[in-house]
Coordinates of C-alpha atoms and ligand atoms in Angstrom, one line a residue:
X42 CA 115.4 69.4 135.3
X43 CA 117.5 71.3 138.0
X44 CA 119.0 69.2 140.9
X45 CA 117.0 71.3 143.2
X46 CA 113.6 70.8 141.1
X47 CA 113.9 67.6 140.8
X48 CA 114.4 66.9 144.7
X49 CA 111.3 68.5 145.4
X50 CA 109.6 66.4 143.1
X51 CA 111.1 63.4 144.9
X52 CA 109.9 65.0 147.9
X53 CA 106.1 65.8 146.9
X54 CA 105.9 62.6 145.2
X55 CA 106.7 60.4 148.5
X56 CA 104.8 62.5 150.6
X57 CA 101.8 62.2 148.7
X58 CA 101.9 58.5 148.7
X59 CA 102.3 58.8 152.6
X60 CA 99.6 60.8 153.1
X61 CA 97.3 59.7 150.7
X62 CA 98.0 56.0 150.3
X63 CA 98.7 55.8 146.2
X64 CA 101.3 57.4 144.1
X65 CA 100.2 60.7 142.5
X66 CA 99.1 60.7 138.5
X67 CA 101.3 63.9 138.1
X68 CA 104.2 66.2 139.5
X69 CA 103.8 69.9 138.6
X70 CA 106.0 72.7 139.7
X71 CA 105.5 76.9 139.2
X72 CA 107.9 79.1 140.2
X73 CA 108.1 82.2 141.8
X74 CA 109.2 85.9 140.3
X75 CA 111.4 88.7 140.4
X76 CA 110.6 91.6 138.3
X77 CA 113.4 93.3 136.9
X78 CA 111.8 96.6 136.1
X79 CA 108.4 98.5 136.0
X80 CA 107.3 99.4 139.4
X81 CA 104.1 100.4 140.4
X82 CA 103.8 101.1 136.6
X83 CA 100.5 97.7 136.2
X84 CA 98.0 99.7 137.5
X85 CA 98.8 102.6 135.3
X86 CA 98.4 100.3 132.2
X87 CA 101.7 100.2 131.9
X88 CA 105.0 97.9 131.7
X89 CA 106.5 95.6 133.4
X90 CA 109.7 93.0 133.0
X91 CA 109.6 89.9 135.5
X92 CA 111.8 86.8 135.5
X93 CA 110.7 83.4 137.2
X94 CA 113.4 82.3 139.6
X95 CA 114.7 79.5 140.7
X96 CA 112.5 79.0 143.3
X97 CA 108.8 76.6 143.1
X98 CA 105.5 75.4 144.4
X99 CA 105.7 71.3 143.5
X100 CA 102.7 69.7 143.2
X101 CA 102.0 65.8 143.2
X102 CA 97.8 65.2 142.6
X103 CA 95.6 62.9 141.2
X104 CA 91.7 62.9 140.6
X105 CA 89.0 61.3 142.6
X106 CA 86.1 59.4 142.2
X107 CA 83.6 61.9 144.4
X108 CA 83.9 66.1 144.9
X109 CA 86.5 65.7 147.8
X110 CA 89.3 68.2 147.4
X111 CA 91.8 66.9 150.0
X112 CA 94.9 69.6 150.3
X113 CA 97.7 68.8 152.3
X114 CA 100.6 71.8 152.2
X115 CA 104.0 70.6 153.5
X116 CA 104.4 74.0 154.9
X117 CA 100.8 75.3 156.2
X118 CA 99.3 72.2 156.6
X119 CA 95.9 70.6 155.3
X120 CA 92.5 71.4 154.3
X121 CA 89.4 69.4 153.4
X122 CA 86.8 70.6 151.2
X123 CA 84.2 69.7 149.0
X124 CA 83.6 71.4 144.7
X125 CA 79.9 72.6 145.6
X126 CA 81.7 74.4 148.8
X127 CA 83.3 76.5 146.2
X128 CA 79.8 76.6 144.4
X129 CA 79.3 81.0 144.2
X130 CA 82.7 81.3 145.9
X131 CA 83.2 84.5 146.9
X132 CA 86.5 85.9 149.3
X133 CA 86.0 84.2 152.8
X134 CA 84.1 81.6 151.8
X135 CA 87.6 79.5 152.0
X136 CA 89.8 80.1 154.5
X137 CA 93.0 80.7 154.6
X138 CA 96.2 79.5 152.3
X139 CA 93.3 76.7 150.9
X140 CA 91.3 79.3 149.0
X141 CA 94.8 80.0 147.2
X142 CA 94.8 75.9 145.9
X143 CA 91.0 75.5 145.7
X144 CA 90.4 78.7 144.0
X145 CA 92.2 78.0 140.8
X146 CA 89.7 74.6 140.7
X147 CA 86.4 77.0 141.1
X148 CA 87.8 79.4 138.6
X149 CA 88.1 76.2 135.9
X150 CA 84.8 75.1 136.8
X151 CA 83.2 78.3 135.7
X152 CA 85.3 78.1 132.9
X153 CA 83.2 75.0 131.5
X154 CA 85.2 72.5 132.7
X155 CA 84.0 69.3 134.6
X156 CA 86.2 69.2 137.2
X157 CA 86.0 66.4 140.2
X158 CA 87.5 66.2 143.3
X159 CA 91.1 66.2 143.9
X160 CA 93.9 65.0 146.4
X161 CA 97.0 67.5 146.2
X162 CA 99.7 67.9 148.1
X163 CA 102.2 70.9 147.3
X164 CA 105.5 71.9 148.8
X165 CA 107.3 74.9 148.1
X166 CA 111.1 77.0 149.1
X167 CA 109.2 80.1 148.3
X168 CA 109.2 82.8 151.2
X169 CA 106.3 83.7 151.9
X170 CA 104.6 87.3 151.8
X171 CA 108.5 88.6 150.6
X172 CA 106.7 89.9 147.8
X173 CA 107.8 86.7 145.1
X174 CA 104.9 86.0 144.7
X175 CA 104.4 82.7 146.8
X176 CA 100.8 83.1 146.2
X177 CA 100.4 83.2 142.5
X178 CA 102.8 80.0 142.1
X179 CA 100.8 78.2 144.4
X180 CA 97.7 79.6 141.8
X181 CA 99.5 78.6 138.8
X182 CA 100.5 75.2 139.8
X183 CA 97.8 73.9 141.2
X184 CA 95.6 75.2 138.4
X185 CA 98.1 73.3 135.9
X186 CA 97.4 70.3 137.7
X187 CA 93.7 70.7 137.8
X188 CA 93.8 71.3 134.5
X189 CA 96.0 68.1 133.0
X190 CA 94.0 65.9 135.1
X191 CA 90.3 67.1 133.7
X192 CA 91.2 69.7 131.0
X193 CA 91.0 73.3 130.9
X194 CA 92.7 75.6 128.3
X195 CA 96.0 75.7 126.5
X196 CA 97.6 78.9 126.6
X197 CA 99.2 80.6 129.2
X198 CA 97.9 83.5 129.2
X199 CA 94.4 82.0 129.7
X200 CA 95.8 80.3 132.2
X201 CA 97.1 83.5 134.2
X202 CA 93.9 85.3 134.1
X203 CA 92.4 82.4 135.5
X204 CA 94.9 82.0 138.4
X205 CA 94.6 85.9 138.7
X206 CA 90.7 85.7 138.9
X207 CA 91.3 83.1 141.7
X208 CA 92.8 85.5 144.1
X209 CA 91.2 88.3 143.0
X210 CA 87.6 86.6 143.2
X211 CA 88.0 83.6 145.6
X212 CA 90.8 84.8 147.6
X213 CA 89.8 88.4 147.6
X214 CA 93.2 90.2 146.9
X215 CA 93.1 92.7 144.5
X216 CA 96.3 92.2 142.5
X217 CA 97.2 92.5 138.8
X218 CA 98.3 90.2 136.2
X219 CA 101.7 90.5 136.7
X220 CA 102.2 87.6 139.3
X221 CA 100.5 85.0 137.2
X222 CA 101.4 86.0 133.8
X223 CA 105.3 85.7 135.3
X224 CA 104.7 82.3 136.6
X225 CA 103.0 80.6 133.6
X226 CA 104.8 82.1 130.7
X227 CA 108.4 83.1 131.5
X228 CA 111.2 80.8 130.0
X229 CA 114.2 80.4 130.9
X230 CA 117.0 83.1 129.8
X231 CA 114.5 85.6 129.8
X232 CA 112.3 88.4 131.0
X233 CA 108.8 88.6 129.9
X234 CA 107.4 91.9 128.3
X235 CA 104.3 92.6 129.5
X236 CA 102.6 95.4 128.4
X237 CA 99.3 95.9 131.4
X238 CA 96.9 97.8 129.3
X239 CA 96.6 95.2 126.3
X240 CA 98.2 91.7 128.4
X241 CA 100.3 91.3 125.2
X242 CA 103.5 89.8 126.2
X243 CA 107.4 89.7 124.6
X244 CA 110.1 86.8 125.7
X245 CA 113.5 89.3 126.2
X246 CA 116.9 87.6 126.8
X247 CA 118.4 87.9 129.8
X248 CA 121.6 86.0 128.9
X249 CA 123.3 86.8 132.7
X250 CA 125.3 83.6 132.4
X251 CA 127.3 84.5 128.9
X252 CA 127.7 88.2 130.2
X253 CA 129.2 86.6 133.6
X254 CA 126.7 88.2 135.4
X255 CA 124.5 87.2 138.7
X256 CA 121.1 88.8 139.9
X257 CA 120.9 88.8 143.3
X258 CA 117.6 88.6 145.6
X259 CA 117.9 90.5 149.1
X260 CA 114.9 89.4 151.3
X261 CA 114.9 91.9 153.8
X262 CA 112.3 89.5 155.7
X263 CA 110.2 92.4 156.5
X264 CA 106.7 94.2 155.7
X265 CA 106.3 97.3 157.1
X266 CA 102.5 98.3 158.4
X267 CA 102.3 101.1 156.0
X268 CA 102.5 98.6 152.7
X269 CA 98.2 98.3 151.9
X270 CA 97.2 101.4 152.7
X271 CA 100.0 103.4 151.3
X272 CA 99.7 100.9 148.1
X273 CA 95.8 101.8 147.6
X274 CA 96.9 105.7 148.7
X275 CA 99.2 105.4 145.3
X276 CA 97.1 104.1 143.0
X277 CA 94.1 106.8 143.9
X278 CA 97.0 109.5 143.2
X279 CA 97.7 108.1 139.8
X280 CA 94.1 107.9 138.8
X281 CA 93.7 111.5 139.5
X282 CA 96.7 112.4 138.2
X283 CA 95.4 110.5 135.2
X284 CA 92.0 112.5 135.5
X285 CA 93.3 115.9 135.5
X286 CA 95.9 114.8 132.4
X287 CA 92.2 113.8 130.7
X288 CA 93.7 110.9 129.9
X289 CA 92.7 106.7 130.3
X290 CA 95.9 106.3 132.3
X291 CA 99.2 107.8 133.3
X292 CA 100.6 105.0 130.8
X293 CA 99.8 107.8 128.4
X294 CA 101.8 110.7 129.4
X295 CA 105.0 112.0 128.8
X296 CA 107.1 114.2 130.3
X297 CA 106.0 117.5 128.6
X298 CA 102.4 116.7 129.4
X299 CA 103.0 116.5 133.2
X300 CA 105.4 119.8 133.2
X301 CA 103.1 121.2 131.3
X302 CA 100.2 120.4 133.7
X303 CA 102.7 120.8 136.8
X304 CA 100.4 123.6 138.7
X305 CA 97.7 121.5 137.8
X306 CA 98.4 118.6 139.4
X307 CA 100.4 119.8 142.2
X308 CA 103.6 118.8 143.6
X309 CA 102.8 115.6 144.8
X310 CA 100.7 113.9 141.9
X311 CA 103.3 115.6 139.4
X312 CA 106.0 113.5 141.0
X313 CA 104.1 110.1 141.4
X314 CA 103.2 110.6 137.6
X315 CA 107.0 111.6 136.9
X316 CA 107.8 108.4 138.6
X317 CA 105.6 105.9 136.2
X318 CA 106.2 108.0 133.2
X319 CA 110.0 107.6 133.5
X320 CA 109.6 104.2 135.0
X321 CA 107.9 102.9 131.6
X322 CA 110.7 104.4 129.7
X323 CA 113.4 103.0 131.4
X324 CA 111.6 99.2 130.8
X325 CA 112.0 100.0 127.5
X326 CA 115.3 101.1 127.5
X327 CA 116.6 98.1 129.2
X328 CA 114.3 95.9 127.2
X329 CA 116.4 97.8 124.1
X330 CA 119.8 96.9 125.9
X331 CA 118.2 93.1 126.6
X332 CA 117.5 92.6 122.9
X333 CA 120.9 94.1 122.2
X334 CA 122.7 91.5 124.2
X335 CA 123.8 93.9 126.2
X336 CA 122.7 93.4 130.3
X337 CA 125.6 94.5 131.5
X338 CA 124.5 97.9 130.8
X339 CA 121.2 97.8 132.5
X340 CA 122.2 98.4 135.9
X341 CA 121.9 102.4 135.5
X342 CA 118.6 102.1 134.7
X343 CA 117.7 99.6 137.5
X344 CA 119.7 101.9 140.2
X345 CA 117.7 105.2 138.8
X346 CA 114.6 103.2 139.5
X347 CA 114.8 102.8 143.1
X348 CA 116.0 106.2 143.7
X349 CA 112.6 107.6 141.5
X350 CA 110.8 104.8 143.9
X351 CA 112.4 106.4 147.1
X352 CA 112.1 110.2 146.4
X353 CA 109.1 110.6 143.6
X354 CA 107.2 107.6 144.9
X355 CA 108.3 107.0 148.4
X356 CA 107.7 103.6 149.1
X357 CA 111.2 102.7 150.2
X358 CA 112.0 101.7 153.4
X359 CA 115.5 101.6 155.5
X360 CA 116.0 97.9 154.8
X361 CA 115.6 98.4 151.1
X362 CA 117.9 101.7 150.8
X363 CA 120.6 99.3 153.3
X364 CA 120.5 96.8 150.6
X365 CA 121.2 98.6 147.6
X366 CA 123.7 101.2 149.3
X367 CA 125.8 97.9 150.4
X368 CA 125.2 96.0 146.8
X369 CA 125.9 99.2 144.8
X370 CA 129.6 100.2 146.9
X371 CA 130.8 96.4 147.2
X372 CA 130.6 96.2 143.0
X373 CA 127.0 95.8 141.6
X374 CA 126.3 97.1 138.3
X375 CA 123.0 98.3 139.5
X376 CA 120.5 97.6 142.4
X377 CA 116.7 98.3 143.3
X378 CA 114.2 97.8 145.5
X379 CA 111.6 95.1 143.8
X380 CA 108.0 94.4 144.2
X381 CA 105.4 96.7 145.9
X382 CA 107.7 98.3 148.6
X383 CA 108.0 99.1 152.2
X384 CA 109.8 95.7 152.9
X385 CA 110.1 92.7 150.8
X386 CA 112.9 92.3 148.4
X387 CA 115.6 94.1 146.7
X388 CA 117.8 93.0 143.5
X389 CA 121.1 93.5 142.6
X390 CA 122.7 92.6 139.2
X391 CA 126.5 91.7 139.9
X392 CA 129.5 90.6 138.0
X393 CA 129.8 86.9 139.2
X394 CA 133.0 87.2 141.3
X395 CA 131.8 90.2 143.1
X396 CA 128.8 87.9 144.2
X397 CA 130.0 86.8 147.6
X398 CA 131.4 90.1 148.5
X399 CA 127.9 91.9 147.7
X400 CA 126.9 89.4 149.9
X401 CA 128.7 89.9 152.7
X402 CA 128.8 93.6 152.5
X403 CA 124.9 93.6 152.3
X404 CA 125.0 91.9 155.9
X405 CA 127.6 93.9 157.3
X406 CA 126.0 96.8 156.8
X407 CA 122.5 95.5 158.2
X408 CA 124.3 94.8 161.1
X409 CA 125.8 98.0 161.3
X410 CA 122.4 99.5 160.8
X411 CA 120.5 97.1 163.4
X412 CA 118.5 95.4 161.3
X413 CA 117.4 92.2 160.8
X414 CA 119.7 89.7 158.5
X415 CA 118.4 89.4 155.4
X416 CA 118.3 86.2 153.5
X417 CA 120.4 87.0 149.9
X418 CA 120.4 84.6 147.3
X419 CA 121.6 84.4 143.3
X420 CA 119.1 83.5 140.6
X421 CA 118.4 83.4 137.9
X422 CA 115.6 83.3 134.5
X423 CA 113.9 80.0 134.5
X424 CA 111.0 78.2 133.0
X425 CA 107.3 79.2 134.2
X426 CA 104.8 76.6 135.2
X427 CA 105.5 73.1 133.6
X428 CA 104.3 69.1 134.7
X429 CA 107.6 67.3 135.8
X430 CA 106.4 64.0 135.4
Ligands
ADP552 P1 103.5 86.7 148.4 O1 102.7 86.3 147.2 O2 104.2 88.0 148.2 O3 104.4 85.6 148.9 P2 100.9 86.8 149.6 O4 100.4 87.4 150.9 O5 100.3 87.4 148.3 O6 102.5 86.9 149.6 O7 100.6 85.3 149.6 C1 101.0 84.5 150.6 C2 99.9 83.4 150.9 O8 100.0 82.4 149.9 C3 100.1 82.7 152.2 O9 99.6 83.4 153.3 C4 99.4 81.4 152.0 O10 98.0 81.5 152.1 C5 99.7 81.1 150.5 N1 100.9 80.3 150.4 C6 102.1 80.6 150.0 N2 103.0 79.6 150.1 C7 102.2 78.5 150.6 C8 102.5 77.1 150.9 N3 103.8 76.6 150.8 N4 101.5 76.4 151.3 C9 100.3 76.9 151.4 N5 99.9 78.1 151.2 C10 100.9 79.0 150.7
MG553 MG1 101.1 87.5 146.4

């Protein structure tokens, strides 16, 4: 277990007993993701390649004798419920970061489980709305717990959907698979295939440590105002784009058929669907140089992606151009923004030793810019959702 795993679990398991006056029955731990490439390409039934990282949501629970969910969160706070209050849950009927922990617990229920009540207590050195995906490792963890202390089902993929029906349906957030697929079933090493339109999913090396390389996260610690509406704004363009093609999804096109269909579609839908057309290719070609052992020459790929995600998609932002500008001139191999956009994080793949002087430079120049320091950390592929103990 890594040093800094296994100090959270110290940390979740004497809390608990503080709080709740017994040890826990179990430790479990989910981490957070990355993706490495496929932007804005899920919704278009398309691919995507995320990594978990080395960062978690621990969580120390055990059962109880009545329908008492008790949830204490190191970071937000606590929240007492009761099962039937979850009873025909629908977004708002919990509030707050708790329908993220209970939800998972509903979702199981309906599932055919018997599920009782619960005391939980979760800590977690995820950032919050940086666009890691806080929210889907607080899903998948505290649904692993549920689900090894009154059953539930077996593979991970199951898993995810249930965690992903949890925000969607409880929590009320529209989002994909990607989040929870990522935190249940990556491994450690390597990316996760995951093709959106049929959920089926492919472990890819990502041997960074043999290669001498380092990914790098920038957390530009911002989100700008434009991020939901502009999101929902993109996904509308696709689907028309999509209609006028006469096809399910822009996963379905290729080149020739938007060129051919340019007038058509008009400038702007012609270069959204460019941008998810050549952004499913280029998964596949660095899922081709994965398989090949070869990462170091990803990083082309990864820096053509953010410029298609700044000038055919537009959903850049300063910070995020900043970021890979500075990581791409002091010696990455490649750099892109990651994650929905406007804000959140950017990535960097790096020979090791150029490492600290990406890092620097990436803070120089926010300073230079007068933006807000960014928080910029190396990680790298590790396991998805496991019990610790
Ligand atoms: P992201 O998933 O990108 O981090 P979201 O807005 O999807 O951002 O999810 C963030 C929400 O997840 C928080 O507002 C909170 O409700 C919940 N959450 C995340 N981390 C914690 C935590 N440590 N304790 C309790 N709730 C958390
Ligand atoms: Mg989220």
């Amino acid at each position: 277990m890594p040093a800094e795993v296994a100090e959270a679990a110290r940390a979740a398991r004497s809390a608990f007993a503080e709080r709740f006056g017994r040890p826990p029955q179990g430790l479990w731990a989910a981490p957070a993701r990355v993706n490495l490439i496929g932007e804005h390409t899920d919704y278009n039934d398309g691919f995507v390649l995320p990594f978990a990282i080395g960062r978690h949501v621990t969580v120390a629970a055990a059962r109880r004798g009545d329908d008492l969910l008790r949830l204490v969160s190191l970071q937000k706070g606590t929240a007492t419920l009761r099962l039937g209050d979850l009873a025909g849950a629908r977004p708002g009927t919990v509030d707050g970061w708790a329908a993220y922990a209970a939800g998972p617990l509903w979702l199981l229920a309906r599932d055919g489980v018997q599920v009782g009540g619960l005391d939980l207590l979760l800590t977690s050195d995820v950032p919050v709305g940086s666009g890691l995906s806080s929210s889907a490792a607080v899903e998948c963890a505290t649904l692993l717990a549920a689900r090894d202390l009154y059953g539930g089902p077996d593979e991970p993929a199951r898993l995810a959907r249930l965690a992903q029906r949890a925000e969607n349906e409880v929590v009320g957030v529209p989002s994909g698979i990607m989040d929870q697929m990522a935190s249940m079933a990556c491994r450690a090493g390597h990316a996760l295939l995951l093709d959106c339109r049929s959920l089926a999913s492919d472990q890819v090396p990502l041997a960074l440590d043999d290669a001498g390389l380092v990914l790098l996260v920038v957390d530009t610690r911002v989100s700008h105002a434009l991020a939901d509406g502009a999101y929902a704004e993109r996904r509308r363009t696709c689907e028309q784009a999509a209609g006028i093609l006469g096809m399910a999804a822009l996963r379905d096109a290729t080149e020739a058929d938007l060129d051919a269909a340019r007038d058509r579609l008009g400038e702007l839908r012609y270069r959204r669907a460019r941008h998810v057309v050549r952004e499913n290719a280029r998964v596949h070609a660095v899922v081709d140089l994965l398989r090949r052992g070869r990462p170091d020459l990803i990083g082309d790929r990864l820096t053509a992606s953010h410029a298609s995600l700044r000038d055919d998609y537009q959903v850049s932002a300063a910070e995020l151009d900043t970021a890979v500008e500075a990581a791409l001139a002091a010696g990455a191999l490649g750099a892109r923004m990651t994650g929905a956009g406007f804000g959140g994080c950017a990535l960097a793949l790096a020979p090791a030793a150029a490492a600290t002087a990406i890092t620097d430079a990436v803070a120089a120049a926010f300073a230079d810019h007068g933006l807000r320091p960014p928080e910029v950390f190396a990680t790298r592929p590790t396991d998805g959702a496991r019990r610790l103990a």
